[in-house]
Coordinates of C-alpha atoms and ligand atoms in Angstrom, one line a residue:
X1 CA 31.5 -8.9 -9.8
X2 CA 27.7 -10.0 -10.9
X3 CA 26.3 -6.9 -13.1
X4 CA 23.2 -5.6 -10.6
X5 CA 19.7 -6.5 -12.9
X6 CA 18.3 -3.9 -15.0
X7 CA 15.1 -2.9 -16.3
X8 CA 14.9 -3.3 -19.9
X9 CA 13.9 0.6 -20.1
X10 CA 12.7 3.9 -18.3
X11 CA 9.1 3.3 -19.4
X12 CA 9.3 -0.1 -17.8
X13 CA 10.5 1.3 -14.8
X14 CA 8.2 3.9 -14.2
X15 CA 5.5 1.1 -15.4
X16 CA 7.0 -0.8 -12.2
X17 CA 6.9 1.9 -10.0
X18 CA 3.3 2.8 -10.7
X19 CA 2.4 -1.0 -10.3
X20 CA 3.7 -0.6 -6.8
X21 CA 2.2 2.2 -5.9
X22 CA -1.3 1.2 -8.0
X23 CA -3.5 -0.9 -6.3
X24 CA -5.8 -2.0 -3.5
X25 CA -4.9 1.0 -1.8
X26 CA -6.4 3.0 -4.7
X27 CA -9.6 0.8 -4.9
X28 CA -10.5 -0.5 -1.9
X29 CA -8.3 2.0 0.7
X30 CA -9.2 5.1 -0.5
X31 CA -12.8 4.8 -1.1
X32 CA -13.5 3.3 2.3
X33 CA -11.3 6.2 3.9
X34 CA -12.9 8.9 2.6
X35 CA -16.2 7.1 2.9
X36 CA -15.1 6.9 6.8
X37 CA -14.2 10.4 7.0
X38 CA -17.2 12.1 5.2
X39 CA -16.2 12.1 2.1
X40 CA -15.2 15.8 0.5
X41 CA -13.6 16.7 4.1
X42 CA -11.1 13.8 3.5
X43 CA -10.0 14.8 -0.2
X44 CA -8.4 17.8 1.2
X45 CA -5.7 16.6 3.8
X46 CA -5.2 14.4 1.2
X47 CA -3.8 16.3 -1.8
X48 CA -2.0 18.7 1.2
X49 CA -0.4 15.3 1.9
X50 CA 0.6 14.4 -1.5
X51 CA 2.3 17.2 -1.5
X52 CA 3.9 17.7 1.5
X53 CA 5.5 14.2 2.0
X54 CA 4.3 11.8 -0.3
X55 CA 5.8 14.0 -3.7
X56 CA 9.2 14.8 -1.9
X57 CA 9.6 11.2 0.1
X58 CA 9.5 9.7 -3.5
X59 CA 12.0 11.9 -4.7
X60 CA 14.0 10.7 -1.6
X61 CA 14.0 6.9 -2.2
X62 CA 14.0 7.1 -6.1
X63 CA 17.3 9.6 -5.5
X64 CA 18.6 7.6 -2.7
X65 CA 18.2 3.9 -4.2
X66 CA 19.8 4.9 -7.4
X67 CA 22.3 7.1 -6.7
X68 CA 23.7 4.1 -4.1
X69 CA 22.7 1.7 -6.3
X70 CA 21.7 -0.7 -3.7
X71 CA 18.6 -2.0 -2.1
X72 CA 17.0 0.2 1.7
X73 CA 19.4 -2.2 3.4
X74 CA 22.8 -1.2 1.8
X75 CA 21.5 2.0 0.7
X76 CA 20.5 3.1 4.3
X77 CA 24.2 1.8 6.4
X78 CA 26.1 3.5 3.6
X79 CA 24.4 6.9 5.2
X80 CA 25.5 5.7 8.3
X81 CA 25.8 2.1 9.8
X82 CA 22.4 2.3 12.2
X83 CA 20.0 3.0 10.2
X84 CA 20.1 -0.2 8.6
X85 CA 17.9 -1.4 11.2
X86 CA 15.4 1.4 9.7
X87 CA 15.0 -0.8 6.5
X88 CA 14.9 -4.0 8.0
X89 CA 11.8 -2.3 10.0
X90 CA 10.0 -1.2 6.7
X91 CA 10.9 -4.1 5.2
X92 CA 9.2 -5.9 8.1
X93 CA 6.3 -3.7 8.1
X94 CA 5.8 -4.6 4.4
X95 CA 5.7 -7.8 4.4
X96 CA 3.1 -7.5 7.4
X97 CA 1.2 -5.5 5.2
X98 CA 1.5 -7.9 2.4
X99 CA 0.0 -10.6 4.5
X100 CA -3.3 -9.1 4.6
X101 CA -3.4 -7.2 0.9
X102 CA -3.0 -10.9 -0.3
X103 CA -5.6 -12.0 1.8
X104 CA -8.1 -9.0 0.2
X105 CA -7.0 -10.5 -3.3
X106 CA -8.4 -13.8 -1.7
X107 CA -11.4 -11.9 -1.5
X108 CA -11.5 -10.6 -4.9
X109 CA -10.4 -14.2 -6.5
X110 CA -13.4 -15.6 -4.7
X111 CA -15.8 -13.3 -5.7
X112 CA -14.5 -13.9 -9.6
X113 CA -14.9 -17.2 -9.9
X114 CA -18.5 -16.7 -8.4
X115 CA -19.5 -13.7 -11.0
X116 CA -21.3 -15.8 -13.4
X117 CA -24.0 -16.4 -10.6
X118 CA -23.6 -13.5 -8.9
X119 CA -25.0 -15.1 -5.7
X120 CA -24.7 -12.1 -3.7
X121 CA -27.7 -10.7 -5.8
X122 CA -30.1 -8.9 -3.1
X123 CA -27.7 -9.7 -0.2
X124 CA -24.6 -8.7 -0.3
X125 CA -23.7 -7.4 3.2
X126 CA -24.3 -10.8 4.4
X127 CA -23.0 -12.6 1.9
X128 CA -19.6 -11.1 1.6
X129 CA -20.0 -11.2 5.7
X130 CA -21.1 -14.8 6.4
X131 CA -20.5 -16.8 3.3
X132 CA -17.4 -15.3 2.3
X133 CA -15.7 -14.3 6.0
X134 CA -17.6 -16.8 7.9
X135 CA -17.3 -13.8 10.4
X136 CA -17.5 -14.4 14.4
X137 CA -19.5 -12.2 16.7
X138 CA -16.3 -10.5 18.1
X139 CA -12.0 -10.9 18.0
X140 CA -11.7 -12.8 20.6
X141 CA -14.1 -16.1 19.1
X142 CA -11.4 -17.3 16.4
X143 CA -14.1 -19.1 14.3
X144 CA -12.8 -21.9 11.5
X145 CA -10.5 -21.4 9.1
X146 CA -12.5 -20.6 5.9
X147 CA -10.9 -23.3 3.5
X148 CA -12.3 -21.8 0.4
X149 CA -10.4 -18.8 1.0
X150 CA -7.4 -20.4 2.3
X151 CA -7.5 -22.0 -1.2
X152 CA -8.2 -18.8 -3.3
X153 CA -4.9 -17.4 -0.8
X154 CA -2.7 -20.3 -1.7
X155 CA -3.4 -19.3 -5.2
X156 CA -2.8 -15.9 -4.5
X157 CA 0.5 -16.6 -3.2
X158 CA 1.4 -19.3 -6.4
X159 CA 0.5 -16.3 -8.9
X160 CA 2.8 -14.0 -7.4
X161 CA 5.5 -16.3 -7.1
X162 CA 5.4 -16.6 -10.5
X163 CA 5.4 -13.2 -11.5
X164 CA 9.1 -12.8 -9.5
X165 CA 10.8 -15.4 -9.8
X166 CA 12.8 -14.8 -12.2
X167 CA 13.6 -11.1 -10.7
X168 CA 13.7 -7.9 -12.9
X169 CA 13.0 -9.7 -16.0
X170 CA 9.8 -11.8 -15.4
X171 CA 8.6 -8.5 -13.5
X172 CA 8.8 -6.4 -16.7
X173 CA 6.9 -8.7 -18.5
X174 CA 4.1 -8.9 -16.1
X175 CA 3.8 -5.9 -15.6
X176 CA 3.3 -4.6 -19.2
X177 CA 0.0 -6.5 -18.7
X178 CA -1.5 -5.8 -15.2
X179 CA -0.7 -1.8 -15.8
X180 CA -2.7 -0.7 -18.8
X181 CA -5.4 -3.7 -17.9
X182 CA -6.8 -2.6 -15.2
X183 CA -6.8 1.4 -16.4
X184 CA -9.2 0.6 -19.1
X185 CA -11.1 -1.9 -17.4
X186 CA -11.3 1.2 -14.5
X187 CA -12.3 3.7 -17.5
X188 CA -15.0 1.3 -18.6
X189 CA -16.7 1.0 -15.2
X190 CA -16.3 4.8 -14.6
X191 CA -18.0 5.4 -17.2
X192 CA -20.6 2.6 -16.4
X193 CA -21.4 4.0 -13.0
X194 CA -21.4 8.2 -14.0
X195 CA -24.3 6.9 -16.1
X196 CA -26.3 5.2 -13.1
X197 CA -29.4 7.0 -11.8
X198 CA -28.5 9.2 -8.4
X199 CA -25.2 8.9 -9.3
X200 CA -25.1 12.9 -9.0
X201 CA -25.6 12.7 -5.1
X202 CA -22.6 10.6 -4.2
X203 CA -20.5 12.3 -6.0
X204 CA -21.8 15.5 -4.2
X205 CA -20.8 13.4 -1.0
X206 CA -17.4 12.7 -2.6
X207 CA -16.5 16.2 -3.8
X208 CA -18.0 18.7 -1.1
X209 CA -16.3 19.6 2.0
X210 CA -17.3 18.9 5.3
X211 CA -14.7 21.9 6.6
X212 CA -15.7 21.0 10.8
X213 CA -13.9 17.1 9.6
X214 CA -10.6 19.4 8.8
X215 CA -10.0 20.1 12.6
X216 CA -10.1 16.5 13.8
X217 CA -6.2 15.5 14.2
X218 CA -7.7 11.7 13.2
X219 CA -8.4 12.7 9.4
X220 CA -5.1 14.2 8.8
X221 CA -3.4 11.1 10.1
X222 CA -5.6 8.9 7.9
X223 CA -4.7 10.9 5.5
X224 CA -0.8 10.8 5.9
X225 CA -0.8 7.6 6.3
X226 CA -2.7 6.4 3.1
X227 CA 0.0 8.4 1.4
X228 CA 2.7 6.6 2.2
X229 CA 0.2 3.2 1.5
X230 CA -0.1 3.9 -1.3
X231 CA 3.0 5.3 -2.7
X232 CA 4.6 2.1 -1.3
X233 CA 6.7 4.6 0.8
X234 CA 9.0 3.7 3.9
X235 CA 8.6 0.0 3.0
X236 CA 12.2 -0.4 1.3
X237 CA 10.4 -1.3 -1.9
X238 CA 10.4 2.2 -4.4
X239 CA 14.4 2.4 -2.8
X240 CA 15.3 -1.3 -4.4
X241 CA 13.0 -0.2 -7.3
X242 CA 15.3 2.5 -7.9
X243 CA 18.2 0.7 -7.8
X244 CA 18.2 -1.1 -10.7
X245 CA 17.9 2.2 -12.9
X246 CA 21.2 3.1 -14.5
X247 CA 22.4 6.1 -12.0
X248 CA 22.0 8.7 -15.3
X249 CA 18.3 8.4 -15.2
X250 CA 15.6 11.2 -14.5
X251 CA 15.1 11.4 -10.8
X252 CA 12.6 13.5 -10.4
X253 CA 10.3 13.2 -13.6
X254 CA 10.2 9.6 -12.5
X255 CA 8.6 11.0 -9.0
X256 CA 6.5 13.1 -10.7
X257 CA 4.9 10.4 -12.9
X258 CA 4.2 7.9 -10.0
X259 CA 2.5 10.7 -8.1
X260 CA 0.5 12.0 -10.3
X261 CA -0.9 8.7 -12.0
X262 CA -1.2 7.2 -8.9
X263 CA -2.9 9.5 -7.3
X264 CA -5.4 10.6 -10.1
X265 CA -6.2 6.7 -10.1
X266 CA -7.2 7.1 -6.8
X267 CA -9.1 9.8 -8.1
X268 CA -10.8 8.5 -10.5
X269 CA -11.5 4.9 -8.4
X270 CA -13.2 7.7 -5.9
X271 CA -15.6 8.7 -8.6
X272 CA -16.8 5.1 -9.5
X273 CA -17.1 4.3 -5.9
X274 CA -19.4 6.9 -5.0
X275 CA -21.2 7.5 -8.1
X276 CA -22.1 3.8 -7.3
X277 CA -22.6 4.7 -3.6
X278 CA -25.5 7.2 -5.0
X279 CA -26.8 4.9 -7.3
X280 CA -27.6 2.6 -4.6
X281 CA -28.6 5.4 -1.9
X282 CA -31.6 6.3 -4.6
X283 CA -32.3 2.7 -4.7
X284 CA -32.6 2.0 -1.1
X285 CA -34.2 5.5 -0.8
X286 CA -31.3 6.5 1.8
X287 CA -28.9 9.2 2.4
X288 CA -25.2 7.9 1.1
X289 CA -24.0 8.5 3.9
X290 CA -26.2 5.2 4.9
X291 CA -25.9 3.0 2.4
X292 CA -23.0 0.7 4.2
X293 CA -21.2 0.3 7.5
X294 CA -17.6 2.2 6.4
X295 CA -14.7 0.2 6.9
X296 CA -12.4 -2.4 5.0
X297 CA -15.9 -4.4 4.0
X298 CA -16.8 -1.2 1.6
X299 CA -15.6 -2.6 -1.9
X300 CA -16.7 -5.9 -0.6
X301 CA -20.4 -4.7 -0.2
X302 CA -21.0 -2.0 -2.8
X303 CA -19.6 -3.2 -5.6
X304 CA -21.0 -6.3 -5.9
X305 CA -24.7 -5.4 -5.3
X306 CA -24.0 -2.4 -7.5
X307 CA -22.7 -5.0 -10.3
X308 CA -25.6 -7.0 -9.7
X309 CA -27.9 -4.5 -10.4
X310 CA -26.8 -3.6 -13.4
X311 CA -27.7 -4.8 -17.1
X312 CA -24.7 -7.4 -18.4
X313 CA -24.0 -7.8 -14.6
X314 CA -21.8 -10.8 -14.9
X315 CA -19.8 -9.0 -17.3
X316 CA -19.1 -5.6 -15.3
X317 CA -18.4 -8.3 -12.5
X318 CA -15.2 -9.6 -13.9
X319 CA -14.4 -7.1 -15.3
X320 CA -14.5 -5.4 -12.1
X321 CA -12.8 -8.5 -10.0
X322 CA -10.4 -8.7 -12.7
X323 CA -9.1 -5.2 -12.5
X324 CA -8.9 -5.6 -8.0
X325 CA -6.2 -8.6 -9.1
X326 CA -4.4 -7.2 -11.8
X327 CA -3.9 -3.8 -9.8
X328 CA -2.9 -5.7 -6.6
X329 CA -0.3 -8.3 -7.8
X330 CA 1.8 -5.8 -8.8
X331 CA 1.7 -4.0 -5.2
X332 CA 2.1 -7.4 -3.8
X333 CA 5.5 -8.7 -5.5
X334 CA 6.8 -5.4 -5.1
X335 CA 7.1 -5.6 -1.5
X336 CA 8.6 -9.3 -2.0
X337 CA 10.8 -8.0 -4.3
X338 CA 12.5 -5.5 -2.1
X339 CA 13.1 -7.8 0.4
X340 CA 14.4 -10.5 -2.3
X341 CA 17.0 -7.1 -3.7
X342 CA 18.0 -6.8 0.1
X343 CA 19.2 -10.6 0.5
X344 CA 20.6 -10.9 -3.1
X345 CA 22.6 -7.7 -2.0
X346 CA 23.8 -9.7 1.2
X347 CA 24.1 -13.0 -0.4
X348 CA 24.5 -12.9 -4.2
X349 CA 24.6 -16.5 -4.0
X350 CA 21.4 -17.3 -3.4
X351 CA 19.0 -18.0 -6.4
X352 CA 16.4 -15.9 -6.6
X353 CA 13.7 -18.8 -6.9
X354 CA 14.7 -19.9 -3.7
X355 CA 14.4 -16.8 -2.1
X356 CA 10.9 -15.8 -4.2
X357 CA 9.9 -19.3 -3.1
X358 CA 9.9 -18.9 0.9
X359 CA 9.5 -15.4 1.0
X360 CA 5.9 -16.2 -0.9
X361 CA 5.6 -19.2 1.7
X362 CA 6.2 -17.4 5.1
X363 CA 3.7 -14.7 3.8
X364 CA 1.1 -17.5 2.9
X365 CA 1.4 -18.9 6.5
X366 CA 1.3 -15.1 7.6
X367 CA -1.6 -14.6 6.4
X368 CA -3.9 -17.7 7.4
X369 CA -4.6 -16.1 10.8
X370 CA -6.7 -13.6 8.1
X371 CA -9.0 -16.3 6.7
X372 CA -10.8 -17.5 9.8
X373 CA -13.8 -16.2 11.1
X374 CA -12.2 -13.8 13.6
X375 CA -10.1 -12.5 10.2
X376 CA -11.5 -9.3 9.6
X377 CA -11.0 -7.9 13.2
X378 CA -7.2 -8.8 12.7
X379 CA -7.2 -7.4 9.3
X380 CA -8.5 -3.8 11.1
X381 CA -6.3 -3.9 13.5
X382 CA -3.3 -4.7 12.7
X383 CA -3.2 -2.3 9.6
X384 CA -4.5 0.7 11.5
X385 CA -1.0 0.0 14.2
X386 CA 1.1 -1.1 10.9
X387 CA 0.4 1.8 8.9
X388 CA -0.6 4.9 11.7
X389 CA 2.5 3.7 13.7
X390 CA 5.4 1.8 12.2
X391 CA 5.0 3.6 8.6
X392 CA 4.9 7.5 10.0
X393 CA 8.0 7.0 12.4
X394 CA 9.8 5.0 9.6
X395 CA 9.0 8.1 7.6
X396 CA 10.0 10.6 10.2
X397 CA 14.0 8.2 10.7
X398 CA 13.7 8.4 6.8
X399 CA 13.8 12.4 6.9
X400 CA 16.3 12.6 10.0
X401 CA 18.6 10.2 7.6
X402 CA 18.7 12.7 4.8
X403 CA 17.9 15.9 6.2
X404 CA 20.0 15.6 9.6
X405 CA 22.3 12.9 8.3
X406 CA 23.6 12.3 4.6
X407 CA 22.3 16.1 4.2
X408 CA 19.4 17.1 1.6
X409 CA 21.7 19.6 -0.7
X410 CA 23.9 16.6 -1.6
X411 CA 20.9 14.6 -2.5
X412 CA 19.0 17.2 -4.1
X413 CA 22.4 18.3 -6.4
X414 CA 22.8 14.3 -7.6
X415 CA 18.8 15.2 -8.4
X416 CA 19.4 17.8 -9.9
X417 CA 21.9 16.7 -12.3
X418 CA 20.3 13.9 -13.7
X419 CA 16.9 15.4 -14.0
X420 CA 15.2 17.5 -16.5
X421 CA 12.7 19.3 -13.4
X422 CA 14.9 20.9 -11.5
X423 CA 14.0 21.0 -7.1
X424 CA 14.7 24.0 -5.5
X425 CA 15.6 24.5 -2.2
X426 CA 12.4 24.2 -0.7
X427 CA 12.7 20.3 -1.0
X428 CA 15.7 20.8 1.8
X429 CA 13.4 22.5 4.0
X430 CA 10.9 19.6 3.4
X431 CA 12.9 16.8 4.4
X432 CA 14.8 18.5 7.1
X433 CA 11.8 20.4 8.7
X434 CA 8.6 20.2 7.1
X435 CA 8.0 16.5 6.8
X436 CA 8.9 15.2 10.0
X437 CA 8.0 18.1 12.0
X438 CA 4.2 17.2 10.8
X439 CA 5.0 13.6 10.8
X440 CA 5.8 13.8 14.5
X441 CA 3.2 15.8 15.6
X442 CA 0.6 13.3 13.5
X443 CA 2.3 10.6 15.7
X444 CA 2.0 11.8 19.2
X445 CA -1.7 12.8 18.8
X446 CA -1.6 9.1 17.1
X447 CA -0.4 7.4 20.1
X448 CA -2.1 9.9 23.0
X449 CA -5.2 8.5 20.9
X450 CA -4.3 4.9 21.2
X451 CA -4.2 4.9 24.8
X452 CA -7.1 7.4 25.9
X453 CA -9.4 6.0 23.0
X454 CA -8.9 2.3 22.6
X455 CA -8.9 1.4 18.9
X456 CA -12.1 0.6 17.2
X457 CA -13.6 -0.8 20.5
X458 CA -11.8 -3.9 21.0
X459 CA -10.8 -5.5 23.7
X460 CA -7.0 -5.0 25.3
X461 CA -5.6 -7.9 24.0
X462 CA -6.5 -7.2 20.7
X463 CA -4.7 -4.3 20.7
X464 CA -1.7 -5.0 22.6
X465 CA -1.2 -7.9 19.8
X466 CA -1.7 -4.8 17.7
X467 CA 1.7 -3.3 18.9
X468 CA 3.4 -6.5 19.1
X469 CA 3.2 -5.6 14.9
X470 CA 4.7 -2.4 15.7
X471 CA 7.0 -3.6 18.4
X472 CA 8.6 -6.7 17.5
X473 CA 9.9 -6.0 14.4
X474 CA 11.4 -3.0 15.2
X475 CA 13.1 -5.0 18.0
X476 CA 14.0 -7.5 14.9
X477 CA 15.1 -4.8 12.4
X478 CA 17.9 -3.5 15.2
X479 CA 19.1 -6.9 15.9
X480 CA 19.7 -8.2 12.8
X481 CA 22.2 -5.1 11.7
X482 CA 24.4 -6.6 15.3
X483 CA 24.1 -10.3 14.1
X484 CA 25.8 -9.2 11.1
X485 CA 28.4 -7.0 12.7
X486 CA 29.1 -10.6 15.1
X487 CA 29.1 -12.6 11.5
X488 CA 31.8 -10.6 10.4
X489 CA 33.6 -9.9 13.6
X490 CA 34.1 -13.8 13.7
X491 CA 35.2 -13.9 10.1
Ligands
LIG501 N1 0.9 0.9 -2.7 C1 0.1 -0.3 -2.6 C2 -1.4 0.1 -2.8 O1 -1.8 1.2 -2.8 C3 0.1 -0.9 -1.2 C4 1.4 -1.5 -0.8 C5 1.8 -1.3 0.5 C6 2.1 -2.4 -1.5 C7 3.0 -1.8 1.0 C8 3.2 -3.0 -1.1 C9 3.7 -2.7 0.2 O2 -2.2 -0.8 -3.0

């Protein structure tokens, strides 16, 4: 038998899990999110959140992948046959997710190579808007294909292929360079925008609580849900991460080190955003809650006409463009890299460049629908189905599978036995009650929403295209577990 791959250490590991979990979801996710949801008032379902489910889910997939030793699809049938079809959905919903994050990297390549002129000086709404999307007047007018983002995607796509293609190994590598870049390129710029004028009154937005936002159901879903974004959780990938630790290692000081830096990255992103957001509000002479229409376009818009506006602007700007790219590559490969651990678990075989190779194709072609005019409508609504939808109820099958199934003590002793902090029982009553029991409330007010409020205003088509993302991979993840039983039947 083939030794499974290794990481060369623990730090590299936990370097790898943070990369994961690090990224546009910090930067560019979080901001606009609590932007959305007024700022302070969003903060606090938050940290409940991370917390509640995203802390103890971690521990789940970290314990679960290692202590099997095999990627979500193996390591999900050996708790019992059926729920391999769970993995196969997160591993779906992943790579749907991937589609667009590489397209957002598009973005942020495009706006790099234009720093050095900065031509969205004085007009950046409708530059990222019409020069950059080429955006239509609604969803349903398609618009061009944008070639000069199709281009910046294809090299997108040709980066990360080259980051993974030689598996385990080529990942450690890359990652000791796109972790600790982008922290002190973020450190730099925080510092930079504390020391703006008005930066005091957006990060009074940022930090005070609206308390009347806590009782809307819609910000504690947001909320949720950005957890598990941006823990990379219930998308097979921190499970297949897991998996190539040795079975010894530290369980849940690995979990608590993902959490926490990738959570006060998000914090810390949150004070450079809106200390920009006040720097501009004084500028404009307007209230920061103002500045910009909320919504994915919010990096897009701010920071540039921030950068623009400030002395060594060209600099700051790739600095700042540099740091989106670093962060997200290594979200991006880790989501191609579970699904590569999954087939390399079914097929050893197959060489991983081949599978690297049209895994980073069919999420290039995925992902042209995203740079034509129509682009950004797709973008907001198939991410607000992907992730309020398919990601909670993967997360609630996740917690029947331990806590009803496999059974959370047995976990939690393997836990506890290789780790140094110890979990009591209350992670038990976590997985088995707690987590779900919110996760399935979150979800039926989710979908009682989705058909009294139509999302974001679009028309019905738009939307029911939205739950063919939900819909028809979930329909895919529970066939291919049968095809496999026929393959074998036969043999
Ligand atoms: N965790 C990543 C981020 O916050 C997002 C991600 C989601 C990456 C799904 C891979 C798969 O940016």
């Amino acid at each position: 038998m083939v030794s499974r791959a290794r990481w060369q250490s623990r730090f590299v590991f936990i370097l790898a899990a943070v990369g994961s979990a690090v990224g546009l979801g910090n930067i560019w996710r979080f901001p606009y999110l609590t932007y959305k949801y007024g700022g302070g008032a969003f903060l606090i379902p938050y940290l409940i959140a991370l917390f509640v489910i995203g802390f103890p889910m971690l521990v789940l997939e970290f314990a679960l992948g290692q202590k099997i030793q095999k990627a979500a699809v193996d390591a999900f049938a050996s708790v019992r046959k059926g729920f391999a079809g769970v993995a196969w959905w997160a591993l779906f919903s992943g790579f749907i997710v991937i589609t667009y994050y590489a397209v957002v990297m598009a973005w942020a390549l495009k706006y790099l190579l234009s720093s050095f002129k900065l031509p969205w000086a004085g007009n950046s709404e409708s530059y990222f808007f019409s020069n950059v999307l080429g955006i239509t007047d609604s969803v349903s007018i398609l618009g061009g294909i944008q070639w000069p983002l199709l281009l910046s995607l294809i090299a997108v796509w040709v980066a990360i292929y080259f980051c993974i293609f030689k598996g385990v190994k080529s990942v450690g590598k890359v990652i000791l360079i796109t972790m600790p870049l982008p922290i002190i390129l973020l450190i730099v710029l925080l510092i930079r925008s504390l020391t703006l004028p008005g930066a005091g009154s957006g990060i009074f937005y940022y930090l005070v609580p609206n308390f009347a936002a806590l009782f809307d159901p819609e910000v504690w879903v947001a909320a949720f849900s950005q957890i598990f974004f941006t823990l990379t959780l219930a998308f097979g990938v921190m499970v297949a991460y897991a998996s190539f630790n040795e079975k010894t290692q530290d369980v849940s000081g690995n979990a608590l080190w993902t959490a926490v830096i990738n959570s006060l990255i998000s914090l810390v992103s949150g004070f450079v955003v809106f200390a920009t957001l006040g720097f501009m509000a004084t500028a404009k002479s307007v209230a920061v809650s103002d500045v910009v229409a909320s919504g994915p376009s919010l990096a897009f818009v701010v920071f540039p006409e921030a950068l623009s506006l400030m002395p060594w602007a060209p600099l700051f700007s790739v600095l700042f463009f540099i740091m989106l790219l670093s962060l997200g590559i290594d979200s991006a490969f880790s989501i191609v890299e579970a699904i590569a651990a999954v087939l390399k678990d079914k097929f050893g075989k197959i060489r991983r460049e081949v599978i690297a190779f049209w895994s980073c194709l069919t999420g290039l072609l995925g992902g042209i629908i995203y740079t034509t005019g129509a682009g950004l409508y797709f973008l907001d609504i198939i991410d607000h189905f992907v992730t309020n939808i398919a990601i909670l109820t993967v997360g609630i099958l996740q917690c029947i599978m331990i806590g009803w199934v496999y059974g959370p003590k047995r976990l939690r002793r393997y836990v506890n036995t290789v780790s140094n902090v110890h979990l009591g029982r209350w992670w038990d009553i976590c997985i088995k009650y707690i987590t779900p029991l919110i996760l399935g409330a979150l979800l039926i007010f989710q979908i009682y929403t989705e058909f009294t409020v139509p999302y974001g205003g679009y028309p019905t088509w738009a939307l029911v295209v939205g739950w063919g993302f939900v819909l028809v991979p979930l329909i895919l993840a529970f066939l291919i577990p049968q095809s496999e039983v026929l393959i074998s039947d036969k043999k």
